[in-house]
PDB file of C-alpha atoms in Angstrom:
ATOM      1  CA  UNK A   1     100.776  80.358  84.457  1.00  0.00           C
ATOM      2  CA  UNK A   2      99.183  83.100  87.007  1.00  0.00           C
ATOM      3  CA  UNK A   3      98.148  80.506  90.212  1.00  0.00           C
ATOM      4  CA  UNK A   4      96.248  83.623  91.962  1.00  0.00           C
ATOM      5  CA  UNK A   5      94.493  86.007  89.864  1.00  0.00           C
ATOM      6  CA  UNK A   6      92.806  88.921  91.255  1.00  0.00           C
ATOM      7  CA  UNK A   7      91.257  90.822  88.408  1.00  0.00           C
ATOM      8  CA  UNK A   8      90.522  94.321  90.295  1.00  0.00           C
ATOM      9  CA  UNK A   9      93.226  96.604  90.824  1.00  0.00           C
ATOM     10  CA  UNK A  10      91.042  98.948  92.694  1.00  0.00           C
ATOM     11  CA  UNK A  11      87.665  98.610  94.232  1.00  0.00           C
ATOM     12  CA  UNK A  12      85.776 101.336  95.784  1.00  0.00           C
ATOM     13  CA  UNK A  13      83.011 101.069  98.423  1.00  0.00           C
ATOM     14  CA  UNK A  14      80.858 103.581 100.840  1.00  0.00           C
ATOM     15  CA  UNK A  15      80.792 102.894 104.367  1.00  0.00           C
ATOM     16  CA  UNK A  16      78.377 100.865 105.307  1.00  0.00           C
ATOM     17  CA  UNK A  17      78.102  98.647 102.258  1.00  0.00           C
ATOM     18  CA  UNK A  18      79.393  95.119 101.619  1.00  0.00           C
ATOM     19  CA  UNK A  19      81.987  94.966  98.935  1.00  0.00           C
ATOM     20  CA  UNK A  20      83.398  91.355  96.999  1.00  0.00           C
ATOM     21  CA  UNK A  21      86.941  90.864  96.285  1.00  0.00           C
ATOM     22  CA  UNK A  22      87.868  89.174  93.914  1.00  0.00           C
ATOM     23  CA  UNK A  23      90.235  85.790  93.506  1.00  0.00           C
ATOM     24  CA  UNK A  24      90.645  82.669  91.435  1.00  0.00           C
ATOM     25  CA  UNK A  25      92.892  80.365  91.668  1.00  0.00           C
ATOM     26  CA  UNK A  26      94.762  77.622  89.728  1.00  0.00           C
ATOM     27  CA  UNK A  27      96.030  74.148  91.731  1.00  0.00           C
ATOM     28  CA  UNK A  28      95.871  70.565  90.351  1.00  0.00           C
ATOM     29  CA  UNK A  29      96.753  69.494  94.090  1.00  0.00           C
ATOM     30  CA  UNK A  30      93.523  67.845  96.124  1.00  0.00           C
ATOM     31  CA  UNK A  31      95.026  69.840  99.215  1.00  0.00           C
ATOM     32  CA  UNK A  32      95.529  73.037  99.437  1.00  0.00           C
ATOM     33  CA  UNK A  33      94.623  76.659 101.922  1.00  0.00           C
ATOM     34  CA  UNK A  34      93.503  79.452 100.774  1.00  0.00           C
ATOM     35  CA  UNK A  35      94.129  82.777 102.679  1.00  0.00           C
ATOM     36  CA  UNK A  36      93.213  86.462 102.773  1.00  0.00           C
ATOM     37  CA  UNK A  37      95.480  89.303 104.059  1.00  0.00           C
ATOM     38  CA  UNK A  38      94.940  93.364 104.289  1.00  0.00           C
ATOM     39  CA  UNK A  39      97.647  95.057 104.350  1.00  0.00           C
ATOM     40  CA  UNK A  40      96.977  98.809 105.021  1.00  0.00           C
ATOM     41  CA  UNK A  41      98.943 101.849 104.109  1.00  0.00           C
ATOM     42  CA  UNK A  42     101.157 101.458 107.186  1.00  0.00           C
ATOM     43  CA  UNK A  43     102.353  98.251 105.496  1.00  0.00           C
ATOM     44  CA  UNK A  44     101.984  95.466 108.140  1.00  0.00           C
ATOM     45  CA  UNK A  45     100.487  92.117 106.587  1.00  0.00           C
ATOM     46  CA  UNK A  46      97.260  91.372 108.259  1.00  0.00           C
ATOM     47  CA  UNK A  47      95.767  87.864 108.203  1.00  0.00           C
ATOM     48  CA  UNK A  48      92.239  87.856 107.610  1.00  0.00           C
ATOM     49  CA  UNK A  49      90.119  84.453 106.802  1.00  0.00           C
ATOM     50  CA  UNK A  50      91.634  81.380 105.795  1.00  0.00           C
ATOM     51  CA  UNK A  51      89.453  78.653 103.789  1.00  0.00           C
ATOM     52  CA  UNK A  52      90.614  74.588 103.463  1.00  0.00           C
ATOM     53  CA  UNK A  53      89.873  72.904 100.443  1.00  0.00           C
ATOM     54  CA  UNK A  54      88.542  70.362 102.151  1.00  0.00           C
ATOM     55  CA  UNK A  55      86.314  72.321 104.104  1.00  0.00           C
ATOM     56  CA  UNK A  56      82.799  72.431 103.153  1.00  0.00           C
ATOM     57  CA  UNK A  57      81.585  75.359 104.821  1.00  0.00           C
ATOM     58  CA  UNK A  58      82.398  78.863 103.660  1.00  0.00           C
ATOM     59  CA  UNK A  59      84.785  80.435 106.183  1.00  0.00           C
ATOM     60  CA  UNK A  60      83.738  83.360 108.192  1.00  0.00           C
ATOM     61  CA  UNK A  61      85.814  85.798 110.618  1.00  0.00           C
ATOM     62  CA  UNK A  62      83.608  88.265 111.735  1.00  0.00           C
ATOM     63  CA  UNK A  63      82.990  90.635 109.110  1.00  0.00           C
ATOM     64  CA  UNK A  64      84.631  89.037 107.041  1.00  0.00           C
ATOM     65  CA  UNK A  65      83.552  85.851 104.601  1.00  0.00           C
ATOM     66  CA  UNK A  66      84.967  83.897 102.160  1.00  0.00           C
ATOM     67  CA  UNK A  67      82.534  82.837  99.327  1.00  0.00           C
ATOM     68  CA  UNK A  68      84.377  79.680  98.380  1.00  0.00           C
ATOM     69  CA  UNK A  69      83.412  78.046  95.458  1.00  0.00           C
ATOM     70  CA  UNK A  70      85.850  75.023  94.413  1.00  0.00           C
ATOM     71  CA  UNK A  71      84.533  73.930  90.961  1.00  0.00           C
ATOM     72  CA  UNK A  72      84.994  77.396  90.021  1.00  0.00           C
ATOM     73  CA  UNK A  73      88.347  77.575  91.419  1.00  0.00           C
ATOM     74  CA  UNK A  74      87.039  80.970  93.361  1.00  0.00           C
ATOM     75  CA  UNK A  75      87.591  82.534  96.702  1.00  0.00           C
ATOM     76  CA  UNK A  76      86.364  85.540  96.997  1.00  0.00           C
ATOM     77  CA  UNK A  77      86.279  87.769 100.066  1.00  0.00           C
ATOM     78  CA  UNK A  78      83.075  89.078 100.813  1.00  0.00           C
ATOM     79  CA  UNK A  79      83.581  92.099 103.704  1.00  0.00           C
ATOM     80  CA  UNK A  80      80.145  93.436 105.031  1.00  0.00           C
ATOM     81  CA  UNK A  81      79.185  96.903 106.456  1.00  0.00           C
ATOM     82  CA  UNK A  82      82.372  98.202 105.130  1.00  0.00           C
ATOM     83  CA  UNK A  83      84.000 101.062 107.370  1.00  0.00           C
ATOM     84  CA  UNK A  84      86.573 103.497 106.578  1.00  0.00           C
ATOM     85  CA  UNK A  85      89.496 101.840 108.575  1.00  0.00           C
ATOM     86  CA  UNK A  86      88.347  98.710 105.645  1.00  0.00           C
ATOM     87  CA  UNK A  87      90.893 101.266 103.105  1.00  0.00           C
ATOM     88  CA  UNK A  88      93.794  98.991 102.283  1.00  0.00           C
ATOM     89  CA  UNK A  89      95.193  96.503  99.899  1.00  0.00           C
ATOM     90  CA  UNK A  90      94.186  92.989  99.897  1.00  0.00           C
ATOM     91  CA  UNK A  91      95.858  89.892  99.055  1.00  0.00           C
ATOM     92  CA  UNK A  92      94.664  86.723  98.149  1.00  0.00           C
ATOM     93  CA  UNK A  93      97.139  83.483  98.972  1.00  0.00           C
ATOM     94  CA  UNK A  94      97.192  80.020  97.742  1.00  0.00           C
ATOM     95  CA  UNK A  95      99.248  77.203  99.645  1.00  0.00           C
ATOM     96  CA  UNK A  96     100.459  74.389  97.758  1.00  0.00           C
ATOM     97  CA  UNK A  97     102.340  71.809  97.123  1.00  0.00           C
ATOM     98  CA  UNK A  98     105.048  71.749  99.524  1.00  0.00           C
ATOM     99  CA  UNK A  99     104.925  74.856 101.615  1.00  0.00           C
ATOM    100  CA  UNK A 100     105.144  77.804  99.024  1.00  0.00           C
ATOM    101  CA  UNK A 101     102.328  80.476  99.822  1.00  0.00           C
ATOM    102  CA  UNK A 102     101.956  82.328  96.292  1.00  0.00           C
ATOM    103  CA  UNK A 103     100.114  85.823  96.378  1.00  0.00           C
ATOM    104  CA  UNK A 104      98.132  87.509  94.153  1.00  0.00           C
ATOM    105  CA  UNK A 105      98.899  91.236  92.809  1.00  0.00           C
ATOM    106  CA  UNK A 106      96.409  92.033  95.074  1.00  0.00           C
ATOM    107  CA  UNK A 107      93.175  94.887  95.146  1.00  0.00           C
ATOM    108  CA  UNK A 108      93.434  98.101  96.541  1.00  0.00           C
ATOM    109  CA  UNK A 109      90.165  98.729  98.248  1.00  0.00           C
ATOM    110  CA  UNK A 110      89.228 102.178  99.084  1.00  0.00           C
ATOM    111  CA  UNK A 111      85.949 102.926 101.395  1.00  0.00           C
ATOM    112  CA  UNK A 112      84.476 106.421 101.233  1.00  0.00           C
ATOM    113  CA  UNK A 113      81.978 107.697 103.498  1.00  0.00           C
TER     114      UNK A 113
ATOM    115  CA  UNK B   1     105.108  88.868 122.454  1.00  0.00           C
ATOM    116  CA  UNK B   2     107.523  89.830 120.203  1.00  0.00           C
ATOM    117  CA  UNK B   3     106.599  88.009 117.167  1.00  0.00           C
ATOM    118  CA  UNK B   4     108.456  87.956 114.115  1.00  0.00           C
ATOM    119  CA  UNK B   5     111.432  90.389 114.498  1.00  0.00           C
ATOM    120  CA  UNK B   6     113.002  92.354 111.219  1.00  0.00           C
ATOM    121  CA  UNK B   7     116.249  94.000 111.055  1.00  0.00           C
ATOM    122  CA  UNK B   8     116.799  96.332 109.813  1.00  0.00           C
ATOM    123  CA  UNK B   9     113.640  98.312 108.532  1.00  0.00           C
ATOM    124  CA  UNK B  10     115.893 100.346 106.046  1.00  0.00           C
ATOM    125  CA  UNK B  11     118.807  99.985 104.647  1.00  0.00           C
ATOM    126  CA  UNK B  12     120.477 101.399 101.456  1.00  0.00           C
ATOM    127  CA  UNK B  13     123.289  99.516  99.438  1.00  0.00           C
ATOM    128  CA  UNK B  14     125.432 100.401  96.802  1.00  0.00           C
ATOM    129  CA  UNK B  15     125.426  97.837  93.894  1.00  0.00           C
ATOM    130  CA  UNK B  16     127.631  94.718  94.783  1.00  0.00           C
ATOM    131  CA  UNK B  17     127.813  95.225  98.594  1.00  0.00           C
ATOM    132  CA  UNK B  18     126.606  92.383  99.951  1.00  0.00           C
ATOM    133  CA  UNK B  19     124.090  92.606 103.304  1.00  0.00           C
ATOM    134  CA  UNK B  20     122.162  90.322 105.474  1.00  0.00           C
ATOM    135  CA  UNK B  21     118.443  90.555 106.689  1.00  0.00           C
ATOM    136  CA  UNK B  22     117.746  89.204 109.768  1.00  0.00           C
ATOM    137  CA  UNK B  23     114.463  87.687 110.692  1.00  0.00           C
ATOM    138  CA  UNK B  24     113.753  86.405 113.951  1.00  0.00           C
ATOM    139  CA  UNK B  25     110.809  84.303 115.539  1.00  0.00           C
ATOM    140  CA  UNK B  26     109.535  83.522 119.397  1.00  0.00           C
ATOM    141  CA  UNK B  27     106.913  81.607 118.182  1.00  0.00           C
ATOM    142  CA  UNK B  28     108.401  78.404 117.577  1.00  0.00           C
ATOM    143  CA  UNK B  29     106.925  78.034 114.061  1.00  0.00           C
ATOM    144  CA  UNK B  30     108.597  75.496 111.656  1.00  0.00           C
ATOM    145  CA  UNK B  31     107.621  77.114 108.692  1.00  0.00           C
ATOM    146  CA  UNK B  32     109.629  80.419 107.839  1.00  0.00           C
ATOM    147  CA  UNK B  33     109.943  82.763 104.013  1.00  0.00           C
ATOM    148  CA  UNK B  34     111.392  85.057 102.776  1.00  0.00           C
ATOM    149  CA  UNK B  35     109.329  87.622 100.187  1.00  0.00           C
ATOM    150  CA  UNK B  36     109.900  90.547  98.087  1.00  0.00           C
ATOM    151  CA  UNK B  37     106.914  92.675  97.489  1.00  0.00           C
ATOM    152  CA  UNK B  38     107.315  95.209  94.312  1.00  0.00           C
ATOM    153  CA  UNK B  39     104.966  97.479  93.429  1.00  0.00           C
ATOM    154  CA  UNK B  40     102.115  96.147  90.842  1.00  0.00           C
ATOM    155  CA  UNK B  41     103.323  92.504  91.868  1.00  0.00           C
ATOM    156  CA  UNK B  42     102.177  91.386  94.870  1.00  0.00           C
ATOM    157  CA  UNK B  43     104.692  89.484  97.014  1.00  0.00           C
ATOM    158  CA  UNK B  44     106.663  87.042  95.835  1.00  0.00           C
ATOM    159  CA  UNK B  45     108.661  83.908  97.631  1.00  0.00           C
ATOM    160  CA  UNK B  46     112.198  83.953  97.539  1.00  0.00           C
ATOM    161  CA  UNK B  47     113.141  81.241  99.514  1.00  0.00           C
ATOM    162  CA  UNK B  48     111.495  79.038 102.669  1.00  0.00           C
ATOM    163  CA  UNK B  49     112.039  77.069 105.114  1.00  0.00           C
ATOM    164  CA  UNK B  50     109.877  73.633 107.043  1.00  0.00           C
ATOM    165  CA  UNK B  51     112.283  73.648 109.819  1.00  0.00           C
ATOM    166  CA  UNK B  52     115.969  73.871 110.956  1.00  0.00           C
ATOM    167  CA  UNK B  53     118.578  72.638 108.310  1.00  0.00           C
ATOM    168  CA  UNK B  54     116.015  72.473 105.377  1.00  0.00           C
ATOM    169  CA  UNK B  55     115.545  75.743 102.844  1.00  0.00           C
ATOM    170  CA  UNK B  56     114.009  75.599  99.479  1.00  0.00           C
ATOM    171  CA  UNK B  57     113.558  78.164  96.764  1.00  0.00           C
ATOM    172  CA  UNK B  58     110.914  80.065  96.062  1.00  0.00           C
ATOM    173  CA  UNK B  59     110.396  81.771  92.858  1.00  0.00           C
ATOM    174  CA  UNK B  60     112.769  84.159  92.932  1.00  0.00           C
ATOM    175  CA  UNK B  61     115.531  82.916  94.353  1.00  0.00           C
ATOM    176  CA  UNK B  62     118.183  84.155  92.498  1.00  0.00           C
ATOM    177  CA  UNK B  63     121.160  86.888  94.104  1.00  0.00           C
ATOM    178  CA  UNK B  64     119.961  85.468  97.517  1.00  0.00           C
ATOM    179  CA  UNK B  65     120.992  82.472 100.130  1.00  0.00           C
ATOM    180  CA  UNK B  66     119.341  81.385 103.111  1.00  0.00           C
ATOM    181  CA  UNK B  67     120.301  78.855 106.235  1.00  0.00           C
ATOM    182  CA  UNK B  68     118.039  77.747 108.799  1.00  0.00           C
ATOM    183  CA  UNK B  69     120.086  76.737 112.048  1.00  0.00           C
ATOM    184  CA  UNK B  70     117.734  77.073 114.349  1.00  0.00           C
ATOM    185  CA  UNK B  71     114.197  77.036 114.911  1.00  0.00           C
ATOM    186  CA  UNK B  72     113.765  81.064 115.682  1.00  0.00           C
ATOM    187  CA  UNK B  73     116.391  82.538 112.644  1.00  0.00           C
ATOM    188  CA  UNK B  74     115.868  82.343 109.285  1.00  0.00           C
ATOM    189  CA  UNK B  75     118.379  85.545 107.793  1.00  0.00           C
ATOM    190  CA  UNK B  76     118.592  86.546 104.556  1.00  0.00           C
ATOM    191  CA  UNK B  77     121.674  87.093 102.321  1.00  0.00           C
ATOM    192  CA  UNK B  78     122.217  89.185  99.678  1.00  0.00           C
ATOM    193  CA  UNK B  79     125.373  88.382  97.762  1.00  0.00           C
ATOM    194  CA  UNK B  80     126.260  91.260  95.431  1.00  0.00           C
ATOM    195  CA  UNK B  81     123.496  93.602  95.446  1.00  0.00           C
ATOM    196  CA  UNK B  82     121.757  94.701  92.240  1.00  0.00           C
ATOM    197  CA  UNK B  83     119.609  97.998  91.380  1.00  0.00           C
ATOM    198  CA  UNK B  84     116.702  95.205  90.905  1.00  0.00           C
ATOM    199  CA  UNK B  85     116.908  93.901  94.187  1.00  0.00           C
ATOM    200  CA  UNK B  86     115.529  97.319  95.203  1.00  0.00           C
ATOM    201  CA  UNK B  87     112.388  96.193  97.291  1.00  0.00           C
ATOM    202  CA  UNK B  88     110.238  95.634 100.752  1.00  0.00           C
ATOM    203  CA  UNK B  89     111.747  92.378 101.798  1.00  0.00           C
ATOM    204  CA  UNK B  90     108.763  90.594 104.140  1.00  0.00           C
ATOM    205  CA  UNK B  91     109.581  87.653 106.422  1.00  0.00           C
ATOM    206  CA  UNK B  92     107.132  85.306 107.620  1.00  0.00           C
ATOM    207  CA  UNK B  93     106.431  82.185 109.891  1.00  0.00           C
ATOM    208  CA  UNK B  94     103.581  79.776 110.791  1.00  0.00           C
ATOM    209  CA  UNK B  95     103.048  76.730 113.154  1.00  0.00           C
ATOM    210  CA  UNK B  96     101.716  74.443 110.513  1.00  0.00           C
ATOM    211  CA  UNK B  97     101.415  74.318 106.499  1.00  0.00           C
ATOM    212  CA  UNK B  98      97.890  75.633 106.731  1.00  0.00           C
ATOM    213  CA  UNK B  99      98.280  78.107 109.409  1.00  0.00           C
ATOM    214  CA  UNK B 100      98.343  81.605 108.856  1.00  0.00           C
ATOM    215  CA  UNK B 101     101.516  83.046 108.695  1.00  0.00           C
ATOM    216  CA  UNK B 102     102.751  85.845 110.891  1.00  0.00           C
ATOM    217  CA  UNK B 103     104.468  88.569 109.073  1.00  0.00           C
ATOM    218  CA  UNK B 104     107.324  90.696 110.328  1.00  0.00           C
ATOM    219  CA  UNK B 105     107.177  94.739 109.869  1.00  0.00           C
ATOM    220  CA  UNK B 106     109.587  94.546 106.692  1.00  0.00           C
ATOM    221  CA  UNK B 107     112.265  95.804 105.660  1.00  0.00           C
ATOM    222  CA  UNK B 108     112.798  98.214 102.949  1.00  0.00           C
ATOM    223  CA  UNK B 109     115.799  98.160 100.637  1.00  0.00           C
ATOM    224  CA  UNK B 110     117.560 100.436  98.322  1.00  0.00           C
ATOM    225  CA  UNK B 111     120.156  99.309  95.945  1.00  0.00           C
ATOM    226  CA  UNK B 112     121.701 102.323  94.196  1.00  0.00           C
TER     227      UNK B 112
END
């Protein structure tokens, strides 16, 4: 069974705008992270926002936020006056269990001006 | 700071060569992985590491070995390279289980 599903391939966005990522997850564990990456055309994985199960505030980073709701099983990345630099793929991460970080298939998120 | 260190960042194999990726890190992290990322897939563990002397597979594991020696190297083998091993190979480390992880710049393979 899929543990991270991310149901948009492709999300697009004009500058400016907030956009919502997508991402649901599926864990019987009590503990577990949740984490966001970008990872732009260049190809470097960049961490973004990280959000604790246990935690009971939503995580922020900036522009970033992650709208974290657990009896859902969601974590969605919320990313707010989107700019063009923004353009990238974005990967939503589960850890579990012991140690294994599964990914999603990821969005590819394209900002237009 | 140096990071986590790839080598190399291409490399092309002919099927059943065999070929180790290096991955080094200065960060002394306990946690290291190993990932393939395909196209329309996302990335994928092969195999990981919680510290030296202890590996575990991922879920994709098979055509590849690991060893974990030390805290800073956590390489990569490929034993008889196969057409579907064709991929950008990703290593990783972080300090804790719910750390971020610090990814190296890849490496990108071709198995023809």
């Amino acid at each position: 069974a899929q543990k991270i599903t991310q149901t948009q391939p492709g999300m697009f966005v004009q500058e400016k705008e907030a956009v919502t990522l997508d991402c649901t997850y599926d864990t019987s564990d009590q503990s577990y992270g949740l984490f966001w990456y970008k990872q732009p055309s260049s190809g470097e994985m960049i961490f973004l926002i990280y959000q604790g199960s246990y935690d009971e505030q939503n995580a922020t980073e900036g522009r970033y936020s992650l709208n974290f709701q657990k009896a859902r099983k969601s974590a969605n990345l919320v990313i707010s006056a989107s700019q063009l630099g923004d353009s990238a793929m974005y990967f939503c991460a589960m850890r579990e269990g012991r140690d294994k970080l599964i990914f999603g298939t990821g969005t590819r998120l394209q900002v237009f001006p | 700071n140096a990071g986590v260190t790839q080598t190399p960042k291409f490399q092309v194999l002919k099927t059943g060569q065999s070929m180790t990726l290096q991955c080094a890190q200065d960060m002394n992290h306990e946690y290291m992985s190993w990932y393939r990322q395909d196209p329309g897939m996302g990335l994928r563990l092969i195999h990981y590491s919680v510290g030296a002397g202890i590996t575990d597979q991922g879920e994709v594991p098979n055509g590849y070995n690991v060893s974990r020696s030390t805290t800073e190297d956590f390489p990569l083998r490929l034993l008889s390279a196969a057409p579907s091993q064709t991929s950008v190979y990703f290593c990783a480390s972080s300090y804790g289980r719910y750390q971020p992880q610090h990814f190296g710049d890849g490496t990108r393979l071709s198995i023809l």
